[in-house]
Coordinates of C-alpha atoms in Angstrom, one line a residue:
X862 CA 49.2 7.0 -11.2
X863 CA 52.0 9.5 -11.5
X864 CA 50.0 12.2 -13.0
X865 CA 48.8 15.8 -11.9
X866 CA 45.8 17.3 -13.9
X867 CA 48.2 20.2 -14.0
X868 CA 50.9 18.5 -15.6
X869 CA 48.4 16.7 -18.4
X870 CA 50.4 16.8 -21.9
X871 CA 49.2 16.7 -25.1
X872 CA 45.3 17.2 -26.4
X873 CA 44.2 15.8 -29.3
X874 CA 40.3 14.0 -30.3
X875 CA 39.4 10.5 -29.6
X876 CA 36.9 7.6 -31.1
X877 CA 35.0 5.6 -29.8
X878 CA 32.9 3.0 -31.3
X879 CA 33.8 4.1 -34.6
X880 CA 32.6 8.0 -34.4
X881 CA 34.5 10.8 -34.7
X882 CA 34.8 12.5 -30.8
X883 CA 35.0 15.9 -29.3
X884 CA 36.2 14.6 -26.3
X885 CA 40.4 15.4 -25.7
X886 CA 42.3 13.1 -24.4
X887 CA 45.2 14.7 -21.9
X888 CA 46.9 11.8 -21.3
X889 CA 47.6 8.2 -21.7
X890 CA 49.4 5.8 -19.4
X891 CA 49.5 2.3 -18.3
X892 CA 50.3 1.3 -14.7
X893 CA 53.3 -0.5 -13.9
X894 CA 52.7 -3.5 -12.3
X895 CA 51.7 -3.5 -8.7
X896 CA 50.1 -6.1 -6.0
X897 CA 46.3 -6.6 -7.1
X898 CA 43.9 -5.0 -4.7
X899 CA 41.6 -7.9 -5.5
X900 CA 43.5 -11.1 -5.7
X901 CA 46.8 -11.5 -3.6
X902 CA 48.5 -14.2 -5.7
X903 CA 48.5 -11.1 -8.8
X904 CA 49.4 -8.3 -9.7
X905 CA 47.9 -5.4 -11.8
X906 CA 48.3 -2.9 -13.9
X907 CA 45.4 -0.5 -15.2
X908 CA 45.5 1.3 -18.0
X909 CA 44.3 4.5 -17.9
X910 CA 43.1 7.8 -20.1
X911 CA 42.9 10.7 -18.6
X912 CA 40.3 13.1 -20.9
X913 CA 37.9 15.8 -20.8
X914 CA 34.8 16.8 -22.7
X915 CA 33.5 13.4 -22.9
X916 CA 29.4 13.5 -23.7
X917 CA 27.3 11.0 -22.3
X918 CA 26.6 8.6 -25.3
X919 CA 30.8 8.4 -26.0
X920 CA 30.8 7.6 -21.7
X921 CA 28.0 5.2 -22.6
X922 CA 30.2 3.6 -25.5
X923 CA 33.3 3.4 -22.9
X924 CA 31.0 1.5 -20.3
X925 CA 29.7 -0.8 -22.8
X926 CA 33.6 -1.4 -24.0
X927 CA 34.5 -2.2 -19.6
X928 CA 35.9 1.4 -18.8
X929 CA 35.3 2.9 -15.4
X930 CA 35.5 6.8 -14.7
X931 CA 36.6 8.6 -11.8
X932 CA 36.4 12.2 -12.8
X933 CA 38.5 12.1 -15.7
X934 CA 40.1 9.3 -15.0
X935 CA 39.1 6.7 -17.5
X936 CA 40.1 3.4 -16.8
X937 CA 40.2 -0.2 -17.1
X938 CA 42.3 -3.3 -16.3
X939 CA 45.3 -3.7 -18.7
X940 CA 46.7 -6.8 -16.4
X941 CA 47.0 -9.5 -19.5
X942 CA 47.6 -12.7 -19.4
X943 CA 45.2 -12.1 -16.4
X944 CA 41.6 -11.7 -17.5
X945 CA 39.5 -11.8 -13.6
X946 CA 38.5 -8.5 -13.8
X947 CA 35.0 -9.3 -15.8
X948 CA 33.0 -6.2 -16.3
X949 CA 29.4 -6.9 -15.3
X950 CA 25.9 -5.1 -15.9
X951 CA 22.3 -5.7 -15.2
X952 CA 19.4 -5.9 -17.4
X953 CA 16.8 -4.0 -15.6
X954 CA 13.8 -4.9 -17.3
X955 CA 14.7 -8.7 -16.0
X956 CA 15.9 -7.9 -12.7
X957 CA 14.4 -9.4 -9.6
X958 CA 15.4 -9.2 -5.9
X959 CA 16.0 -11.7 -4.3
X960 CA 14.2 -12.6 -0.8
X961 CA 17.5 -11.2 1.3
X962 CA 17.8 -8.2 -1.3
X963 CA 13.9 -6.9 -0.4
X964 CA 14.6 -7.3 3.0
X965 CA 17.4 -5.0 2.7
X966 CA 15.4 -2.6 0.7
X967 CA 13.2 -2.9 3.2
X968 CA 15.2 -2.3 6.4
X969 CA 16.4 1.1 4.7
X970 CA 13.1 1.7 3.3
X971 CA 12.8 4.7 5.9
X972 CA 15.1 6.8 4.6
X973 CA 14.8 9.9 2.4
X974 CA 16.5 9.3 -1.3
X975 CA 17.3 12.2 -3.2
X976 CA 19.5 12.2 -6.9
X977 CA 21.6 15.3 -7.8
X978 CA 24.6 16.5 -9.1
X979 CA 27.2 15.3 -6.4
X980 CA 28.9 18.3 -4.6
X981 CA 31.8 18.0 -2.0
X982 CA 31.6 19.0 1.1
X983 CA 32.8 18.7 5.2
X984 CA 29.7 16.3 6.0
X985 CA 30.5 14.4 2.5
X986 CA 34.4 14.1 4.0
X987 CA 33.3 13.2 7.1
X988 CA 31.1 10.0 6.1
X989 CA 33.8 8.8 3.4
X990 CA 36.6 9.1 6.4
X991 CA 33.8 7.1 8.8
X992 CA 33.4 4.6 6.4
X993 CA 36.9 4.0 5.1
X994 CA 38.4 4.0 8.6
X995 CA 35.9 0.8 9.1
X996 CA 37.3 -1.1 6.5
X997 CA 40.5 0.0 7.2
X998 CA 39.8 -1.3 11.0
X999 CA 37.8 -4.2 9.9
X1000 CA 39.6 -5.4 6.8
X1001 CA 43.4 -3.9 6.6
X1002 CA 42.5 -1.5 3.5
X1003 CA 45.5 1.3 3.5
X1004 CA 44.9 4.3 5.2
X1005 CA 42.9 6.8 3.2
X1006 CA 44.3 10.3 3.3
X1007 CA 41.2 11.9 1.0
X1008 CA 41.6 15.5 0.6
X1009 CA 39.1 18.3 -0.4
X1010 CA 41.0 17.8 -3.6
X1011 CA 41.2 14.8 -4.6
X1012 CA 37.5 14.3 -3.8
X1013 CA 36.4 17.0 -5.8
X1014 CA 38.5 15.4 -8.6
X1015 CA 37.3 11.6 -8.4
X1016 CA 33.9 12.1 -7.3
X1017 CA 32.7 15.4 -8.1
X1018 CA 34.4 16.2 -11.2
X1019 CA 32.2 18.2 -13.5
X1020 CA 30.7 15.9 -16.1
X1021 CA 27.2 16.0 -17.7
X1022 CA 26.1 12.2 -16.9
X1023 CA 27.2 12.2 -13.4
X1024 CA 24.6 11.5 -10.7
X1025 CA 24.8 11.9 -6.2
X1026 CA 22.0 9.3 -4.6
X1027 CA 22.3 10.6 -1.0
X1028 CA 20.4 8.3 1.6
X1029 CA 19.0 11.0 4.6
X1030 CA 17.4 9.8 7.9
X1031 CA 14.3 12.0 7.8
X1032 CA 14.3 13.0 11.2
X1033 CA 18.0 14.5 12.0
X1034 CA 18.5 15.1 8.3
X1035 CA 21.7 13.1 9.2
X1036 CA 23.6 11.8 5.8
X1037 CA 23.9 8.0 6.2
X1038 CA 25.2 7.2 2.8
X1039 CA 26.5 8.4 -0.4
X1040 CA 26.0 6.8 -4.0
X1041 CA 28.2 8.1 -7.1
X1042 CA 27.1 7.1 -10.9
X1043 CA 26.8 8.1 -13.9
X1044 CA 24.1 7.8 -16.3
X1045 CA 23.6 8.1 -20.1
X1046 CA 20.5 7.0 -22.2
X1047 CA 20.7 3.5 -21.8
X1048 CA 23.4 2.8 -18.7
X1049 CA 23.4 3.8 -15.6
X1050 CA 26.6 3.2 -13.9
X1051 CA 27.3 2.3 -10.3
X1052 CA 30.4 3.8 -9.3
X1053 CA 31.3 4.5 -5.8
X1054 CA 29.3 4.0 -2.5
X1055 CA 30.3 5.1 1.3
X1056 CA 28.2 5.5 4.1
X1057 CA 27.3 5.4 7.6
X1058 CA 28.9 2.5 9.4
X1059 CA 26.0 2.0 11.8
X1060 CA 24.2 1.5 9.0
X1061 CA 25.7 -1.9 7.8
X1062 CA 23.7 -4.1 10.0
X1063 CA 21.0 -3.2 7.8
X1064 CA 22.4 -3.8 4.6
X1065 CA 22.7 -0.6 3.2
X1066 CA 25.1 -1.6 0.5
X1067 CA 22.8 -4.0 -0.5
X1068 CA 19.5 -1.9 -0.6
X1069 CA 22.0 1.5 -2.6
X1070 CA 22.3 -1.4 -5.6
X1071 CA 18.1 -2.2 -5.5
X1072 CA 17.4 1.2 -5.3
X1073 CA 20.0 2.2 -8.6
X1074 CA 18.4 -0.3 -10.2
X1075 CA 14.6 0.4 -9.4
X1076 CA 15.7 4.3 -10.3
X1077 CA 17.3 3.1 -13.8
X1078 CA 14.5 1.2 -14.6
X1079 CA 12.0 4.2 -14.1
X1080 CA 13.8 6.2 -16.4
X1081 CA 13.9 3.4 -18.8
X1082 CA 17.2 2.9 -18.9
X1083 CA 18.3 -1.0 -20.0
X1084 CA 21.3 -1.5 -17.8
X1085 CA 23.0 -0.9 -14.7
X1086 CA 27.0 -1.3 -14.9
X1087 CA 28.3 -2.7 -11.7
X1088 CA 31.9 -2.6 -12.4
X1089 CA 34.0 -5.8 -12.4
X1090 CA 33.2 -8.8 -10.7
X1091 CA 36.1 -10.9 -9.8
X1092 CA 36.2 -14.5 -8.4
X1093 CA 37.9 -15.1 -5.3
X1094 CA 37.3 -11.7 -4.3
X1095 CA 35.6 -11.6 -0.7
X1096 CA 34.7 -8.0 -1.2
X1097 CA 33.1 -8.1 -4.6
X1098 CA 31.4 -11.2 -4.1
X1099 CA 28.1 -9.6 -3.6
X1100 CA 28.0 -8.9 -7.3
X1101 CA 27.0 -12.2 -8.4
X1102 CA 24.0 -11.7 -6.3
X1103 CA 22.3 -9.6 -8.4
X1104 CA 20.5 -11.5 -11.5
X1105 CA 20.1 -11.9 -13.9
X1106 CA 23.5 -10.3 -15.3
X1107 CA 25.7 -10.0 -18.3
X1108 CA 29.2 -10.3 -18.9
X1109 CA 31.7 -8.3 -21.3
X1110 CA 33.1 -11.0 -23.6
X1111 CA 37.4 -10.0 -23.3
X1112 CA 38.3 -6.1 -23.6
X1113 CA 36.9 -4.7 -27.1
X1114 CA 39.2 -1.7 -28.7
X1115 CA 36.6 1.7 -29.8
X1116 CA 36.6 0.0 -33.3
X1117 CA 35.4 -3.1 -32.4
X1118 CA 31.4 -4.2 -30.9
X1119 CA 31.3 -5.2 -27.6
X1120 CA 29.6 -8.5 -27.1
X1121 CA 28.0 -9.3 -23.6
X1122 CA 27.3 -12.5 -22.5
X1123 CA 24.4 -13.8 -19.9
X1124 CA 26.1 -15.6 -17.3
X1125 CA 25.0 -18.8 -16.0
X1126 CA 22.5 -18.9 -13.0
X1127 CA 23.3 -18.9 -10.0
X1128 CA 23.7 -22.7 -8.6
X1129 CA 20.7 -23.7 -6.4
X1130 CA 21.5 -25.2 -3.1
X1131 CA 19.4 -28.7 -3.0
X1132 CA 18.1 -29.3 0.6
X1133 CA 19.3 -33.2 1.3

């Protein structure tokens, strides 16, 4: 990205959905253009907003208009004519699992779930580094050189709406997965998950997004943000999994009202 948070510039307030913000925005880039992580015949470019002070219902009004937040790192894609990157949420109230997603809830049904304010710390490190050496092993992702820093920075940046799910075996005590969101009065956002790698067999992924979604719903909370689902993406595929779902009609500016969309069903395989 090409920016330090010690080297942000210039403060000044933002707006979002049409009110007048506290929040000050330090800094505001776009990407040049770079091989998409998602689709290899692409490339990308994210634009990004780097800001601080940002309440929950203006972090809610960013969601519903397809941002993302690491710490704060506010972005979303900015990759035109290319428009793949479709932000997607769940309506909770709706929201059904399928017969493969409860038996994936199931299979991790053992373990302890606790939600907190995420902290960082050497067992934290030590599961990301398991799991991201995995995929690097498994599916040529670049090396991850994640410092005490930069985690603190993406996933443990202070922030009122942010939220830890940590998934504990309840005999060793042994952390087996970490889940990083956000939520707001009506969105909880999905942003980050790492975990055990032993654990995959069982389809912890899987059972971390029925579990956000069962917590969001207790709390009354209409809809869980998944991020963006792209086609021809192996790795975000299991998205479309999850119905029903909604889909962010283009990329809306603050002034303008977001429109979602209920995507189609999913196609049902006829037995011949």
């Amino acid at each position: 990205m090409g920016t330090e948070l010690g080297q942000l510039r210039a403060q000044h307030p933002a707006a979002v959905g049409g009110r007048t913000s506290l929040a000050r925005v330090l800094d505001v880039l776009q990407e040049d253009p770079r091989p998409c992580s998602y689709l290899a015949d692409r490339s990308a470019s994210l634009l990004h907003r780097i800001q601080v002070d940002v309440t929950p219902l203006e972090l809610e009004a960013l969601l519903e208009r397809g941002w993302r937040r690491f710490g704060p790192d506010y972005f979303r894609p900015g990759c035109a004519p290319c428009f793949e990157c479709v932000p997607t949420r769940i309506p909770t109230a709706e929201f059904r699992p399928s017969k493969s997603q409860r038996r994936a809830h199931a299979a991790c049904g053992e373990l302890e779930v606790r939600v907190g304010a995420p902290i960082c710390d050497d067992e934290r490190l030590a599961l990301y580094h398991a799991w991201h050496g995995q995929r690097e092993r498994k599916r040529g992702w670049e090396e991850a050189m994640l410092s005490e820093r930069s985690y603190r920075i993406q996933f443990a940046f202070p922030h009122p709406a942010a939220r830890e799910i940590t998934y504990v075996e309840p005999e060793s005590g042994k952390l087996v997965g970490v889940g990083l969101c956000d939520e707001t009065p009506r969105a909880w956002s999905a942003i980050y998950f790492f975990y055990d790698p032993a654990w995959a067999k069982k389809s912890i992924g899987t059972a971390n997004v029925v579990t956000q979604i069962e917590i969001a719903r207790r709390r009354g909370i209409p809809y869980v943000y998944l991020g963006y689902q792209v086609d021809g993406c192996p790795s975000l595929a299991y998205k479309a999994s999850f119905r029903p779902q909604e889909h962010l009609i283009g990329l809306p500016e603050a002034d303008e009202t977001p429109v979602w969309q209920r995507a189609p069903a999913a196609p049902t395989l006829k037995r011949s």
